XYZ file of C-alpha atoms in Angstrom:
408
model
C -16.173 -50.012 129.642
C -13.314 -51.967 127.994
C -13.742 -54.887 125.521
C -10.891 -56.620 127.429
C -9.589 -56.027 130.839
C -6.044 -57.683 130.017
C -3.374 -56.124 132.189
C 0.008 -57.690 131.257
C 1.845 -61.007 130.927
C 3.587 -62.482 133.960
C 6.067 -65.292 134.618
C 4.833 -67.787 137.113
C 8.439 -68.690 138.153
C 10.162 -65.500 138.451
C 7.373 -62.915 138.414
C 8.784 -60.863 135.689
C 6.070 -58.867 133.677
C 5.730 -58.041 130.152
C 3.656 -55.822 127.802
C 0.871 -57.682 126.123
C 0.882 -55.284 123.368
C 4.189 -56.620 122.206
C 5.214 -59.988 120.863
C 6.584 -62.333 123.560
C 7.402 -65.975 123.700
C 8.991 -67.435 126.831
C 10.142 -65.501 129.883
C 13.905 -64.840 129.868
C 14.161 -67.576 132.616
C 12.664 -70.114 130.112
C 9.219 -70.320 131.733
C 5.849 -70.009 129.926
C 4.131 -66.571 130.364
C 0.605 -66.346 131.743
C -1.880 -63.496 131.081
C -3.151 -61.367 133.930
C -6.424 -59.210 134.012
C -7.406 -56.240 136.051
C -10.003 -58.119 137.952
C -10.461 -55.383 140.578
C -11.469 -52.973 137.868
C -13.695 -55.619 136.227
C -15.453 -56.110 139.468
C -16.954 -52.649 139.197
C -18.707 -53.665 135.918
C -22.405 -54.372 136.005
C -21.886 -57.436 133.690
C -18.903 -59.678 133.290
C -20.223 -62.147 130.884
C -21.588 -60.919 127.542
C -24.932 -62.762 127.402
C -25.543 -61.499 123.875
C -23.042 -64.131 122.662
C -23.335 -67.811 122.701
C -19.636 -68.665 121.902
C -16.372 -68.392 124.015
C -16.238 -64.677 123.092
C -18.963 -64.180 125.644
C -16.027 -64.009 128.098
C -14.142 -61.339 126.008
C -13.483 -59.213 128.938
C -11.387 -62.017 130.378
C -9.599 -62.711 127.137
C -6.443 -61.031 125.776
C -7.729 -59.500 122.510
C -8.375 -55.766 123.077
C -10.181 -54.956 119.794
C -13.273 -56.689 118.706
C -12.187 -56.124 115.027
C -9.265 -58.650 115.516
C -11.504 -61.670 116.552
C -11.222 -64.704 114.284
C -14.095 -66.983 115.037
C -15.798 -70.016 113.527
C -18.475 -70.131 116.356
C -16.409 -72.088 118.894
C -17.496 -72.618 122.442
C -20.521 -73.532 124.546
C -20.202 -77.190 123.890
C -22.797 -79.729 125.322
C -22.599 -80.684 129.040
C -24.245 -84.013 129.119
C -25.358 -86.398 131.743
C -24.075 -89.962 131.026
C -26.571 -92.166 133.126
C -26.072 -95.613 131.456
C -22.229 -95.359 131.322
C -22.250 -93.857 134.788
C -24.170 -97.031 136.028
C -21.623 -99.185 134.378
C -18.673 -97.516 135.982
C -20.406 -97.111 139.397
C -20.633 -93.448 139.160
C -24.250 -92.122 139.752
C -23.637 -88.539 138.654
C -21.397 -88.830 135.559
C -21.245 -86.041 132.985
C -19.305 -85.308 129.824
C -18.430 -81.919 128.276
C -18.178 -82.901 124.634
C -15.539 -80.830 122.789
C -16.083 -82.885 119.661
C -19.018 -80.481 118.728
C -16.785 -77.487 117.944
C -15.192 -76.172 114.726
C -12.429 -78.436 113.554
C -13.918 -81.281 115.708
C -11.667 -80.908 118.793
C -11.072 -78.516 121.747
C -7.917 -77.235 119.970
C -10.251 -74.685 118.120
C -10.466 -72.832 121.487
C -6.802 -72.145 121.666
C -6.521 -71.482 117.897
C -9.327 -68.883 118.060
C -7.905 -66.835 120.789
C -4.237 -67.513 119.801
C -4.711 -66.568 116.157
C -6.845 -63.563 117.021
C -4.169 -62.239 119.393
C -1.514 -62.935 116.766
C -3.416 -60.983 114.182
C -3.795 -58.130 116.655
C 0.057 -58.203 117.210
C 0.672 -58.020 113.585
C 1.833 -61.711 113.111
C 1.980 -62.641 109.378
C 3.691 -66.109 109.808
C 3.942 -68.659 112.480
C 5.235 -72.186 113.086
C 4.342 -74.862 115.316
C 4.668 -78.579 116.007
C 1.560 -80.657 116.656
C 0.149 -84.173 117.242
C -2.470 -83.419 114.765
C -5.625 -81.672 116.037
C -3.776 -78.410 117.073
C -2.109 -78.036 113.741
C -5.323 -78.532 111.868
C -7.173 -75.889 114.117
C -4.445 -73.464 113.904
C -4.183 -73.798 110.071
C -7.808 -73.374 109.543
C -8.083 -70.261 111.822
C -4.818 -68.795 110.234
C -6.525 -69.202 106.794
C -9.368 -67.078 108.026
C -6.980 -64.488 109.571
C -4.628 -64.327 106.572
C -1.671 -65.645 108.445
C 0.649 -68.219 106.825
C 1.433 -71.231 109.084
C 4.179 -73.709 108.920
C 3.147 -76.990 110.751
C 5.309 -79.946 111.605
C 3.688 -83.326 112.756
C 4.690 -86.848 113.405
C 4.214 -89.119 110.486
C 1.958 -91.317 112.553
C -0.418 -88.429 113.375
C -4.026 -89.082 112.309
C -4.454 -88.759 108.577
C -7.608 -86.573 108.780
C -5.815 -83.890 110.847
C -3.059 -83.978 108.268
C -5.604 -83.374 105.474
C -7.293 -80.641 107.390
C -3.926 -78.840 107.745
C -2.987 -79.257 104.080
C -6.203 -78.234 102.618
C -6.200 -74.945 104.511
C -3.066 -73.966 102.601
C -0.547 -74.428 105.489
C 2.923 -75.383 104.763
C 2.965 -79.013 106.219
C 5.923 -81.281 107.057
C 5.981 -84.722 108.539
C 8.669 -86.124 110.725
C 9.411 -89.792 111.294
C 9.559 -89.248 115.165
C 7.509 -87.702 118.087
C 6.143 -84.303 118.616
C 9.431 -83.573 120.585
C 11.280 -84.106 117.339
C 8.867 -81.880 115.541
C 9.319 -79.174 118.247
C 13.155 -79.179 117.602
C 12.613 -78.534 113.945
C 10.258 -75.795 114.513
C 12.743 -74.177 117.090
C 15.381 -74.308 114.451
C 13.043 -72.558 111.993
C 11.942 -69.974 114.408
C 15.683 -69.131 115.274
C 16.788 -69.020 111.590
C 13.810 -67.103 110.077
C 12.154 -65.303 113.041
C 8.761 -66.781 112.716
C 6.276 -66.373 115.508
C 6.481 -69.666 117.646
C 3.019 -71.006 118.283
C 4.275 -74.090 120.093
C 2.304 -75.234 123.251
C 2.897 -72.483 125.910
C 5.651 -70.777 123.934
C 3.038 -68.133 123.138
C 0.900 -67.045 126.078
C -2.645 -67.040 124.404
C -3.552 -70.604 123.647
C -4.279 -71.260 127.184
C -6.556 -68.298 127.294
C -8.824 -69.932 124.815
C -8.693 -73.313 126.417
C -9.487 -71.817 130.033
C -12.978 -70.966 128.677
C -13.870 -74.702 129.103
C -13.526 -73.908 132.796
C -15.825 -70.816 132.641
C -18.361 -72.821 130.711
C -18.258 -75.732 133.231
C -19.126 -73.337 135.937
C -21.973 -71.736 133.996
C -23.424 -74.904 132.747
C -23.314 -76.824 135.986
C -25.175 -74.135 137.741
C -24.922 -74.443 141.541
C -23.844 -78.040 141.050
C -20.076 -77.729 140.101
C -18.541 -81.116 139.629
C -16.518 -82.578 142.484
C -14.141 -84.117 140.080
C -12.980 -83.085 136.654
C -10.871 -85.554 134.610
C -8.837 -84.198 131.692
C -6.710 -86.048 129.084
C -3.137 -84.635 129.412
C -0.480 -84.234 127.023
C 0.793 -80.775 126.978
C -1.563 -80.010 129.700
C -2.856 -76.672 128.527
C -6.489 -77.534 128.977
C -6.052 -78.602 132.640
C -3.847 -75.522 133.356
C -6.482 -73.362 131.694
C -9.426 -74.893 133.624
C -7.589 -74.203 136.870
C -6.793 -70.536 135.818
C -10.463 -70.096 135.038
C -11.607 -71.396 138.394
C -9.321 -68.931 140.155
C -10.386 -66.065 138.048
C -14.070 -66.724 138.589
C -13.430 -67.258 142.265
C -11.855 -63.821 142.599
C -14.720 -62.308 140.605
C -17.428 -63.942 142.917
C -18.617 -66.127 140.040
C -17.696 -69.417 141.492
C -19.949 -70.140 144.455
C -18.475 -73.504 145.573
C -16.654 -73.849 148.974
C -13.798 -75.624 147.254
C -12.583 -76.183 143.746
C -13.248 -79.397 141.867
C -10.482 -82.055 142.253
C -8.488 -81.942 138.996
C -7.334 -85.324 137.455
C -4.606 -85.537 134.923
C -5.280 -88.646 132.751
C -2.466 -90.239 130.694
C -1.777 -93.544 128.850
C 0.495 -96.080 130.474
C 2.676 -95.846 127.386
C 3.273 -92.036 127.998
C 2.742 -91.039 131.706
C 5.404 -88.386 132.688
C 2.958 -86.419 134.709
C 1.610 -89.369 136.495
C 5.322 -90.590 137.413
C 6.004 -86.921 138.705
C 2.758 -86.863 140.736
C 3.428 -90.244 142.243
C 6.889 -89.055 143.383
C 5.602 -85.693 144.655
C 7.727 -83.820 142.261
C 7.077 -80.358 140.773
C 8.407 -81.197 137.244
C 8.384 -84.311 135.054
C 11.075 -86.235 133.411
C 11.260 -87.015 129.563
C 9.415 -90.109 128.991
C 11.440 -92.457 126.532
C 9.821 -94.576 123.831
C 6.336 -93.026 124.361
C 3.487 -94.669 122.496
C -0.297 -94.692 122.761
C -3.277 -94.785 120.328
C -4.494 -91.706 122.242
C -2.109 -89.678 120.009
C -3.063 -86.388 121.282
C -1.669 -87.153 124.847
C 1.603 -88.798 123.435
C 3.766 -85.901 124.861
C 7.024 -87.179 126.431
C 7.742 -83.892 128.224
C 5.361 -80.901 128.636
C 6.906 -77.425 128.921
C 4.177 -76.533 131.329
C 4.388 -79.704 133.420
C 4.981 -77.602 136.645
C 1.849 -75.745 135.968
C -0.023 -79.046 135.610
C 1.276 -80.437 138.659
C 0.470 -77.339 140.714
C -3.193 -77.410 139.517
C -3.336 -80.990 140.679
C -1.680 -80.414 144.054
C -3.626 -77.210 144.739
C -7.003 -78.755 144.076
C -6.103 -82.062 145.892
C -6.498 -83.981 142.669
C -4.301 -86.722 141.253
C -2.855 -88.190 138.029
C -3.841 -91.481 136.588
C -2.449 -93.774 133.798
C -4.704 -96.177 131.896
C -3.957 -99.093 129.536
C -4.687 -99.246 125.833
C -7.199 -101.954 126.527
C -8.966 -99.769 129.081
C -9.120 -96.947 126.468
C -10.571 -99.251 123.888
C -13.106 -100.619 126.266
C -14.321 -97.028 127.378
C -14.430 -96.055 123.836
C -16.836 -98.897 122.884
C -18.951 -98.379 126.134
C -19.485 -94.741 125.439
C -20.798 -95.495 121.879
C -22.848 -98.550 122.968
C -24.306 -97.170 126.043
C -24.727 -93.258 125.311
C -24.428 -93.069 121.593
C -21.140 -90.936 121.942
C -18.389 -91.760 119.365
C -15.595 -89.874 121.418
C -11.922 -89.779 120.701
C -9.459 -92.134 122.461
C -8.163 -89.179 124.605
C -11.693 -88.691 125.876
C -12.179 -92.411 126.425
C -9.165 -92.401 128.584
C -10.864 -90.056 131.032
C -13.790 -92.543 131.531
C -11.379 -95.525 131.909
C -9.474 -93.286 134.528
C -12.836 -92.505 136.300
C -13.634 -96.241 136.623
C -10.195 -96.788 138.279
C -10.711 -94.063 140.734
C -14.221 -95.223 141.557
C -12.957 -98.774 142.016
C -10.228 -97.506 144.489
C -12.762 -95.301 146.420
C -10.966 -92.034 145.471
C -14.208 -90.988 143.843
C -16.733 -91.315 146.441
C -20.360 -92.486 146.288
C -22.661 -89.659 145.078
C -19.927 -87.408 143.829
C -20.448 -85.490 140.677
C -17.935 -86.425 138.108
C -17.184 -84.731 134.811
C -15.113 -86.106 132.013
C -13.755 -84.005 129.187
C -14.038 -85.487 125.699
C -11.709 -83.435 123.654
C -12.518 -84.374 120.105
C -14.670 -86.454 117.696
C -14.060 -90.094 117.393
C -14.448 -89.983 113.619
C -11.106 -88.112 113.415
C -9.515 -91.384 114.543
C -10.800 -93.860 111.776
C -8.125 -96.405 112.580
C -8.819 -96.636 116.300
C -11.676 -99.059 115.851
C -11.489 -102.230 113.759
C -14.881 -103.646 112.307
C -15.388 -106.836 110.244
C -19.030 -106.998 109.193
C -20.170 -109.921 107.230
C -20.150 -109.265 103.459
C -23.321 -110.713 101.615
C -23.961 -111.277 97.992
C -26.988 -109.728 96.429
C -29.912 -111.915 96.878
C -28.753 -113.508 100.079
C -30.815 -113.500 103.237
C -29.640 -111.452 106.226
C -28.415 -113.988 108.891
C -30.319 -113.666 112.161
C -27.878 -115.580 114.258
C -26.057 -112.966 116.304
C -22.811 -114.807 116.242
C -22.740 -114.472 112.451
C -23.143 -110.712 112.308
C -19.654 -109.063 113.173
């Protein structure tokens, strides 16, 4: 019995293979690499999921770390799978659910990619790495690197959420800000990697972040039991989470652990101010174009051009899904509705998925009675500037006003 059934790395474009025991970044053709497993051999095992664990490492046989001693964990995984009845009624979706990735170490789903990515980096002997980030990924990787004894260099836009900047700094990471976008940060990291030979942990420039994020897909299948969602909506910037969920569905299907007749329809959700995947999908293209002057309060999905865009679009096409852009006002409205109706203070990226679900239900793309799952990818408290409140300030001894119009 093996701890992991990892087999090799493979290029999804040219099919070239690589040894997972060696450090690799992109394929020689420029494509991201994906991790393959010996699923035929794994089928012979009595158990595939390690039921003794209640974190994402319960799927260690389908993860790339070969030695348990290399695991770097903060208890990530198995996040809540919640029914949202009041919000569902408001949106006209009777069976509405949310997978809440805010309740995970570092407060966002980025902890999944960091846990597996850093663990594999440690196993490969990495001592220094560098990455660009819109905030949450840099914070997660910095904190996991601290636990692993790896020194990270992080570059993020100056407009990234202040809390993620502080998380990164307090971990001991080498932090830099750039007066630009994540694409500008990426160019700086690329220069550093070239000049100093650091391990490049940029999105999909190392093959293992996606393996951590795919565990969301495994959990969705486990937690939904025999009632797998008909539709899964995912906030899409770099798109690794959506790619990962699709990869998880395919792996579980081959192993006989997915019992549905067809996969859930995957929906890539973007903001109107940065919607390259939506534009590509509407034009039935296989790759996106760089989105000029991108801007959105949902900072995590402010990615003008994703290196894995062709994989995102493949997942959408193959599951008969779609891509949807929502406005800033729609994001704000969904943010407030989730808090007021369900008591969930979610991140703006997560709110975007509920706004998109409403659009798709209004258009009839989501049908009556379909089960719909929205992914909330982080805590709302990590974005303190997203919501403005102006409560009435009272002086000591004053009576509390009971006229509702006076309160807020």
